[in-house]
Tab-separated table of C-alpha atoms in Angstrom:
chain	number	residue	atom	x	y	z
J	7	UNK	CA	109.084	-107.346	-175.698
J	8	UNK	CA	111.441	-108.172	-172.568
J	9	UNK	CA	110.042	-105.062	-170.973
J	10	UNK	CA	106.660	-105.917	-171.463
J	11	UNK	CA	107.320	-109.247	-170.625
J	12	UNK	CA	108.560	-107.977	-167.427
J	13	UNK	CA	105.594	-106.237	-166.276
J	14	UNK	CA	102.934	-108.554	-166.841
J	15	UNK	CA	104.887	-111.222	-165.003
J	16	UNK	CA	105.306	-108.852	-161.986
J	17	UNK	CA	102.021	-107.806	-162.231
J	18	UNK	CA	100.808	-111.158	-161.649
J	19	UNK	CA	102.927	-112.315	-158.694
J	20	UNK	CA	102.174	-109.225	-157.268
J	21	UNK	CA	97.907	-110.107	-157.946
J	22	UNK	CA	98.603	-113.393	-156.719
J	23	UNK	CA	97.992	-115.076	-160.209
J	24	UNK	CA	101.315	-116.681	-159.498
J	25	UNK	CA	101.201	-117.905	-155.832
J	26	UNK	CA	104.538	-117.943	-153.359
J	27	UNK	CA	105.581	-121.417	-154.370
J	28	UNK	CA	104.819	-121.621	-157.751
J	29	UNK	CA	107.477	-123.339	-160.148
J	30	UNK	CA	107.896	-121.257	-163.277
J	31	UNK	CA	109.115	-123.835	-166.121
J	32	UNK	CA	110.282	-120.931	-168.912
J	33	UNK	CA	108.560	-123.569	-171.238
J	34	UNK	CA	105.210	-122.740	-170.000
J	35	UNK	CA	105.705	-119.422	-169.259
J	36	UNK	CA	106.390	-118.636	-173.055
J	37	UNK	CA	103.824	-120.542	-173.865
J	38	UNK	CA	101.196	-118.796	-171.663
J	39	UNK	CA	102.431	-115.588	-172.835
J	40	UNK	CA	102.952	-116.221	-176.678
J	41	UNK	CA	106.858	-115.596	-176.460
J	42	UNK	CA	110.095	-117.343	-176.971
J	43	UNK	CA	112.290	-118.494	-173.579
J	44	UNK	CA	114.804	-116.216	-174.189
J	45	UNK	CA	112.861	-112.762	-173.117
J	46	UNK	CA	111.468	-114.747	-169.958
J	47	UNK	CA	115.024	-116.388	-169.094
J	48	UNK	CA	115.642	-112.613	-169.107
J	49	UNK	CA	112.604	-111.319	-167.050
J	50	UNK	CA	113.096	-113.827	-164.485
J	51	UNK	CA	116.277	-113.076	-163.695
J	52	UNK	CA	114.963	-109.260	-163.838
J	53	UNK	CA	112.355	-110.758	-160.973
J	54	UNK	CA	115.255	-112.851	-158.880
J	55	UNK	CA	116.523	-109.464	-158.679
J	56	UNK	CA	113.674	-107.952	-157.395
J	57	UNK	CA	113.302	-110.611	-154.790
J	58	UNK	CA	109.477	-111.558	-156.812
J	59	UNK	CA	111.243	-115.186	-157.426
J	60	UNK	CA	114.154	-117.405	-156.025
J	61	UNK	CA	116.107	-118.928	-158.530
J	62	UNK	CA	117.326	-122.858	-157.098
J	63	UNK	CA	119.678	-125.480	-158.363
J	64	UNK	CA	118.220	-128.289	-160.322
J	65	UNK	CA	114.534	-126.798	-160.158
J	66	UNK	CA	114.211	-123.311	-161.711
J	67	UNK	CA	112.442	-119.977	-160.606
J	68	UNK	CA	110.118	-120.347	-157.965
J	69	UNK	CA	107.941	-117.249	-156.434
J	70	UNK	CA	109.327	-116.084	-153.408
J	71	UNK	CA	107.717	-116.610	-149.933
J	72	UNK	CA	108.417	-115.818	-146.476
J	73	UNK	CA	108.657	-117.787	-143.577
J	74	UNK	CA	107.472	-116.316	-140.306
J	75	UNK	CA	110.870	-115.521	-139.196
J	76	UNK	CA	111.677	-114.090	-142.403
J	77	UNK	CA	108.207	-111.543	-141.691
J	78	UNK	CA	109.633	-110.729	-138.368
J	79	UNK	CA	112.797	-109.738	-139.399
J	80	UNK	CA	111.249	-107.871	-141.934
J	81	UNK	CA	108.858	-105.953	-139.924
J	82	UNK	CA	111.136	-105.503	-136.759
J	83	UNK	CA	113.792	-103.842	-138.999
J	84	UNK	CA	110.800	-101.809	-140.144
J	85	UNK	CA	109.590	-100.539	-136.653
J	86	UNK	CA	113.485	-99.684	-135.444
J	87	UNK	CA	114.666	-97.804	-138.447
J	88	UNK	CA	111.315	-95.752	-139.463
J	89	UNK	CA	110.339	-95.155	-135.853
J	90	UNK	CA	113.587	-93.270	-134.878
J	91	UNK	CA	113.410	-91.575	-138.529
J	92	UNK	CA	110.169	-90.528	-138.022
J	93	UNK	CA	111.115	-88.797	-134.278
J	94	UNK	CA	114.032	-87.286	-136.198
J	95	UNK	CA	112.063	-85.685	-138.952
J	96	UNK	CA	109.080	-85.009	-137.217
J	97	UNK	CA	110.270	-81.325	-135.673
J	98	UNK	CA	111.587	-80.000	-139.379
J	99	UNK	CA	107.679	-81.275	-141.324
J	100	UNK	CA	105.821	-78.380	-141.586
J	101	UNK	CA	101.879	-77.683	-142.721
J	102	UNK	CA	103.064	-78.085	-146.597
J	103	UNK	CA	104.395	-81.565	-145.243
J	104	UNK	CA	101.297	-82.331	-143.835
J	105	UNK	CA	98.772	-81.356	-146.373
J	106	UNK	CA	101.242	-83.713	-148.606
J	107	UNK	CA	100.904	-86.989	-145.856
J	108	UNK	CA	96.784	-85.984	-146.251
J	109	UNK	CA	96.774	-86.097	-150.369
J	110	UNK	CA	99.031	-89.089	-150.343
J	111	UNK	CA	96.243	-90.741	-147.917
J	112	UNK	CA	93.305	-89.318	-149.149
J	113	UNK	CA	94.531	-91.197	-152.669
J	114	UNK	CA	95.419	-94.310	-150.904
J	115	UNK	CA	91.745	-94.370	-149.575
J	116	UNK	CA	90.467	-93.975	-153.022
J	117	UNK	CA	92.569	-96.670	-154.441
J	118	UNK	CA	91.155	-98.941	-151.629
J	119	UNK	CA	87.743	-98.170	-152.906
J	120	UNK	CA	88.633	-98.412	-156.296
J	121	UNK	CA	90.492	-101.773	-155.738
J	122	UNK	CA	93.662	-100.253	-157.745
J	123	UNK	CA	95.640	-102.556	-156.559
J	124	UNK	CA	98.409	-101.826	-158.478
J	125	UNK	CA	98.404	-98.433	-156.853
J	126	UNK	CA	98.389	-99.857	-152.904
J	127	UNK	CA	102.206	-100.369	-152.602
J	128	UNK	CA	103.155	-97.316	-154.141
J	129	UNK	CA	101.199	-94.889	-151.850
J	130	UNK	CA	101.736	-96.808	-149.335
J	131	UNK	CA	105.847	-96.682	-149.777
J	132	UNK	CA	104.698	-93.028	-150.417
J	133	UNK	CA	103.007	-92.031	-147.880
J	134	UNK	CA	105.866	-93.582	-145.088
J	135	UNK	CA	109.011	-92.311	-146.928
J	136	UNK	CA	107.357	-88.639	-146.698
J	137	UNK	CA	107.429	-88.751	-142.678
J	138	UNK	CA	110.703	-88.999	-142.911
J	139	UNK	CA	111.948	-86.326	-145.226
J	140	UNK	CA	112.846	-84.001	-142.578
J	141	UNK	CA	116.069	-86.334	-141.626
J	142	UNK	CA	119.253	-86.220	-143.094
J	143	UNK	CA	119.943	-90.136	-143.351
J	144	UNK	CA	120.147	-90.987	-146.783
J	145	UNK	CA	121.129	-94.547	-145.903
J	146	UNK	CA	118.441	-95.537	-143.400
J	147	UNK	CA	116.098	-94.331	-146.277
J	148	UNK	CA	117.781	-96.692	-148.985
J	149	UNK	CA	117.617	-99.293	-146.510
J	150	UNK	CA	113.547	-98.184	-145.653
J	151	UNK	CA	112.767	-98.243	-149.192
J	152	UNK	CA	113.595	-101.782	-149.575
J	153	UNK	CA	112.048	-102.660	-146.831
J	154	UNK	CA	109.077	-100.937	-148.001
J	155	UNK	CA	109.244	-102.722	-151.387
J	156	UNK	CA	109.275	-105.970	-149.811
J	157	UNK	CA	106.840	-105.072	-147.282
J	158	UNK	CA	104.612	-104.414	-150.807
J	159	UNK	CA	104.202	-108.203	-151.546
J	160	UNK	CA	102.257	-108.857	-148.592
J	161	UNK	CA	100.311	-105.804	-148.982
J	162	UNK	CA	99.566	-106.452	-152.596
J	163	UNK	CA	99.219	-110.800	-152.862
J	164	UNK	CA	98.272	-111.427	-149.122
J	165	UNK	CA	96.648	-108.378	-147.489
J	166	UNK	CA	94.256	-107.295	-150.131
J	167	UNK	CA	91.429	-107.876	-147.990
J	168	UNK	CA	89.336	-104.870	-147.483
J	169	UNK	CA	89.311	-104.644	-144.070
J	170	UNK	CA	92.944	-104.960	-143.649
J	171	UNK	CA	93.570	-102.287	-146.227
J	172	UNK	CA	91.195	-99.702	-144.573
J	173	UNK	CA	92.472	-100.275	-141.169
J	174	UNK	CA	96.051	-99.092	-142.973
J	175	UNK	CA	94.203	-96.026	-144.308
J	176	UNK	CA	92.933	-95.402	-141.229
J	177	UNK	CA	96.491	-96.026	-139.103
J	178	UNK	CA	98.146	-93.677	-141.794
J	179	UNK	CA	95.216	-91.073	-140.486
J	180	UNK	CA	96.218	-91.445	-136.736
J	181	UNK	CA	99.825	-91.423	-137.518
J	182	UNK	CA	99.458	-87.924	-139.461
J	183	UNK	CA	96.991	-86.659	-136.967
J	184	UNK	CA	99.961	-86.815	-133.767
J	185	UNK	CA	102.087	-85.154	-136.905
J	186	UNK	CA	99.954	-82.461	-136.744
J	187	UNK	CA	99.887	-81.623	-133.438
J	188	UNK	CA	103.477	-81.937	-133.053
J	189	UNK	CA	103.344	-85.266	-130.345
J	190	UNK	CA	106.381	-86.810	-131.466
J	191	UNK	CA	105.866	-89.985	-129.033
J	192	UNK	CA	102.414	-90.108	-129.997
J	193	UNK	CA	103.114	-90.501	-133.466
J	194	UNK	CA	105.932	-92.866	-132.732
J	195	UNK	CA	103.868	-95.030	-130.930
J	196	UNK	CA	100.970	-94.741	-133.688
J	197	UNK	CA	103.587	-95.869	-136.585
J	198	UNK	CA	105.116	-98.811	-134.559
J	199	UNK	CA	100.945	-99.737	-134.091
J	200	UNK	CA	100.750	-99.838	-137.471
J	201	UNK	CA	103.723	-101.801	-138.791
J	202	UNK	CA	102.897	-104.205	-136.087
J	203	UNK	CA	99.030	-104.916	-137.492
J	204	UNK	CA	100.863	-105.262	-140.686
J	205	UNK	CA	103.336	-107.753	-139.405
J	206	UNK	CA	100.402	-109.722	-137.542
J	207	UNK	CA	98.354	-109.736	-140.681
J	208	UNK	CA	101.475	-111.037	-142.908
J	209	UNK	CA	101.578	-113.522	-140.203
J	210	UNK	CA	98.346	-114.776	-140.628
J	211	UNK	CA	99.207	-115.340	-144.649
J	212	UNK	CA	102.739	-116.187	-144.726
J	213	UNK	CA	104.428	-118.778	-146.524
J	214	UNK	CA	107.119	-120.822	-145.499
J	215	UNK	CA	109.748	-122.523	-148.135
J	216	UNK	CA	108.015	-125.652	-146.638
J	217	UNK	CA	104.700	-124.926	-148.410
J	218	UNK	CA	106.329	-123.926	-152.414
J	219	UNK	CA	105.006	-126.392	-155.153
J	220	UNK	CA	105.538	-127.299	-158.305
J	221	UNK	CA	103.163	-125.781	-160.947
């Protein structure tokens, strides 16, 4: 049941069902989900863990939002770290690596048309974290992984426009295309474009602590 429990809930902060903000009283979550408060005292710990929801003194479980200085330092830690791992692993990919980056895209494109929304984050995450398997830095990868994870709640509650999502897709495409032909500062350039659009467009729906409500 916890498990369960566990998905559903993350599956709707991540949908935006459950907006940045929103107080979750374990009273009405039970309710709304035809359980006891034991399994979702559980899952939201499970979620504080995830960073999906803050947990605060005297007022419960809230879902998590990000000021704009929170975004930055998300997204600038984003550009340094998988910019100089992508110059680093660039000259060991190889066509097999490539043909990889194009699948991975190609099904990112399809989930955009197919509004799998669930799907976006992971090929995303994906898609990134196989530019940079030609390094040897196990570390900056933990550390790009998270960042990628958290990147994944803009990308799945506040960029799910369409037009934000296929200018991704078609970033990803100009990224892999400077791959191909071996331009290292071309396709450094390209991936610092694109995690900068992303940061702009998390801008544009951010949330500050300022904004949370009760529910």
């Amino acid at each position: 049941m916890t498990s369960l429990l566990l998905v559903e809930m993350r599956e709707a902060i991540m949908d935006g069902r459950y907006a940045p903000g929103t107080l979750l009283r374990q009273e009405t979550v039970a309710e709304e989900f035809g359980v006891s408060r034991v399994p979702v005292r559980q899952v939201l710990l499970a979620l504080s863990s995830e960073g999906l929801v803050n947990l605060q003194p005297r007022r419960g479980a809230v879902v998590a939002g990000f000021s704009e200085a929170e975004i930055a330092d998300l997204f600038d830690l984003r550009a340094l770290l998988e910019t100089k791992l992508l110059a680093a692993s660039l000259p060991n990919l190889g066509p097999d690596d490539f043909a990889e980056l194009q699948d991975i895209n190609t099904a990112y494109g399809n989930a955009i048309a197919g509004a799998e929304k669930q799907r976006f984050g992971e090929l995303n995450a994906k898609f990134h974290l196989t530019l940079y398997r030609g390094t040897d830095r196990p570390k900056s990868i933990q550390i790009v992984s998270g960042l990628l994870q958290s990147s994944n709640h803009y990308t799945r509650v506040e960029l799910i426009r369409h037009d934000d999502m296929m200018r991704a897709h078609a970033e990803h495409e100009a990224v892999l295309d400077h791959c191909r032909s071996g331009d290292i500062d071309g396709a450094v350039a390209a991936l610092r474009s694109h995690i900068c659009d992303v940061q702009k467009g998390a801008n544009r729906y951010g949330v500050s602590a300022a904004t949370q409500k009760d529910d």
